[in-house]
Amino acid sequence: MLQVPVRNGTQAATKAVILVGGPSRGTRFRPLSLDVPKPLFDVAGHPILWHCLKAVTKVSGIKEVILVGYYEESVFRDFIKDSSREFPQLRLQYLREYKALGTAGGLYHFRDAILKGRPDRFFVLNADVCCSFPLTEMLKVFEEKDAEAVILGTRVSNDAATNFGCIVSDPETKRVLHYVEKPESHISNLINCGVYLFATECIFPSIRSAIKRRTDRPRILSYPSSENLESSFVAEQPDEEGEKNEVLRLEQDILSDLADSNRFYVLETKDFWRQIKTAGSAVPANALYLQKAFQSQSEELAAPSAVIVPPVYIHPSAEVDSTAKLGPNVSVGPRAVIGAGARVKDSIVLEDAEIKHDACVLHSIIGWNSRVGAWARVEGTPTPVGSHATSIIKNGVKVQSITILGKECGVGDEVRVQNCVCLPNKELKRDVANEVIM
């Protein structure tokens, strides 16, 4: 029997769960995820996961955060140790799935850990989301509406909407009337941001019902595609405990059923939001987080000057020549070196990288220990503000808009690299454009 707490009038307990995924899910983040798991990649001077944690600390009453994924336990050991020092008020733990169980499957598998201490509700955040995380506002809606679930939504263009989960809501009450994951035709431009607040008395029975439905009526999970050839397309029979061995996803399997209840609400954010799916999407995410830090007058950012166009983050151990011009939207990692007269804009320069004198780096990511030669030019193509795409069409060919140098790459003096993805340990001695360099 599934035991869940029942809400009462006393001070409600709240937890947070952050879904971090696993190594087989970060393939679109290559070549950067070849060396660092995507949740630990530095954006605006901190790991992507840190930004989620920081947002959680602003919600009063949350004392425990659970990371759920299927990376090795050792992957997050140092991060948890450092974060526990920085956020001593939080108890932080990582729970590893025995295999990829999906966003709902992971929650259900670790339900005992989530329910420990009898919380009334808990947040669920996808780690690959970049936004302002208005969690306190979500909590306010949850309490005012006596909700079973609150989802964070945002508006996008009609053309882009079908790439996301779409929400149809009552314009007055903000109650979710209908939810469809990646619909074939347009139904709404209000999309799922991947941030949720669930009542424990509601979500686990909902997942349990979804499992039972599949047990009673095996169904097609998905049609064969290049992404899931190895997975079975028909639901398996349950094991002895009645749990499923298959993937269960909040988006595809749970949210549309929650919309049938009368207590599922959406909080529409007008603030920034984007997914960090591909490696190139780290650059616009970096810009958004830097702009947020600049607006809040963060002391971590470099002071504006004739050669610093804000917002710019420079790690204290980095060496930047006084004649180099940086910004806007630039992050410079530990021990990076930027030479005289260099120009860096809308880019991420990672740990131990070197940009030599008079080089130009625009809309790019310079990998760990990589080197950009004197008078070299490494550049991507800016994408329109509000666009969620990280690829562009050039000469009829789809290419990455952001140029990415993997770990320990070298760009020779006076060499131009444009709209390229370069895998680790490559030397570029001639001009190259619109290529993946393997």
mmCIF file of N, CA and C in Angstrom, residues 7 23 31 68 124 139 146 170 188 219 239 326 350 354 384 402 405 419:
data_model
loop_
_atom_site.group_PDB
_atom_site.id
_atom_site.type_symbol
_atom_site.label_atom_id
_atom_site.label_comp_id
_atom_site.label_asym_id
_atom_site.label_seq_id
_atom_site.Cartn_x
_atom_site.Cartn_y
_atom_site.Cartn_z
ATOM 1 N N ARG A 7 -2.457 16.493 3.403
ATOM 2 C CA ARG A 7 -2.227 17.877 3.778
ATOM 3 C C ARG A 7 -3.064 18.273 4.993
ATOM 4 N N PRO A 23 24.472 9.602 -18.604
ATOM 5 C CA PRO A 23 25.465 9.760 -19.678
ATOM 6 C C PRO A 23 24.927 9.487 -21.074
ATOM 7 N N PRO A 31 30.688 18.064 -28.217
ATOM 8 C CA PRO A 31 31.805 17.352 -27.580
ATOM 9 C C PRO A 31 32.064 17.748 -26.129
ATOM 10 N N VAL A 68 18.325 13.093 -8.765
ATOM 11 C CA VAL A 68 17.967 11.773 -9.287
ATOM 12 C C VAL A 68 18.496 11.651 -10.712
ATOM 13 N N VAL A 124 9.917 19.660 -8.581
ATOM 14 C CA VAL A 124 10.713 18.848 -9.507
ATOM 15 C C VAL A 124 11.278 19.793 -10.556
ATOM 16 N N LEU A 139 4.797 28.349 -5.465
ATOM 17 C CA LEU A 139 4.297 27.914 -4.158
ATOM 18 C C LEU A 139 3.070 28.732 -3.743
ATOM 19 N N ASP A 146 -5.196 25.751 -3.714
ATOM 20 C CA ASP A 146 -5.290 24.415 -3.116
ATOM 21 C C ASP A 146 -5.033 23.356 -4.205
ATOM 22 N N ASP A 170 -7.135 27.823 -18.768
ATOM 23 C CA ASP A 170 -8.216 28.790 -18.617
ATOM 24 C C ASP A 170 -7.589 30.168 -18.402
ATOM 25 N N SER A 188 -1.373 25.487 -28.835
ATOM 26 C CA SER A 188 -1.122 26.583 -27.892
ATOM 27 C C SER A 188 0.337 26.991 -28.009
ATOM 28 N N ARG A 219 0.631 -1.489 -24.350
ATOM 29 C CA ARG A 219 0.399 -0.633 -25.503
ATOM 30 C C ARG A 219 1.721 -0.284 -26.169
ATOM 31 N N ASP A 239 6.954 -6.679 -12.902
ATOM 32 C CA ASP A 239 7.626 -7.670 -12.080
ATOM 33 C C ASP A 239 6.726 -8.016 -10.895
ATOM 34 N N LEU A 326 36.593 42.508 -23.504
ATOM 35 C CA LEU A 326 35.690 41.394 -23.247
ATOM 36 C C LEU A 326 34.259 41.889 -23.093
ATOM 37 N N LEU A 350 36.813 28.261 -21.334
ATOM 38 C CA LEU A 350 36.873 27.296 -20.236
ATOM 39 C C LEU A 350 38.258 27.222 -19.587
ATOM 40 N N GLU A 354 43.759 29.232 -23.637
ATOM 41 C CA GLU A 354 44.591 30.404 -23.923
ATOM 42 C C GLU A 354 44.143 31.049 -25.225
ATOM 43 N N PRO A 384 18.714 34.985 -33.506
ATOM 44 C CA PRO A 384 17.792 36.041 -33.068
ATOM 45 C C PRO A 384 17.416 35.886 -31.589
ATOM 46 N N ILE A 402 26.796 28.117 -33.111
ATOM 47 C CA ILE A 402 27.888 28.380 -32.172
ATOM 48 C C ILE A 402 29.099 27.537 -32.550
ATOM 49 N N LEU A 405 35.065 24.500 -29.667
ATOM 50 C CA LEU A 405 36.333 23.763 -29.641
ATOM 51 C C LEU A 405 36.304 22.831 -28.437
ATOM 52 N N ASN A 419 31.593 28.653 -37.585
ATOM 53 C CA ASN A 419 30.468 27.713 -37.500
ATOM 54 C C ASN A 419 30.920 26.259 -37.567
#
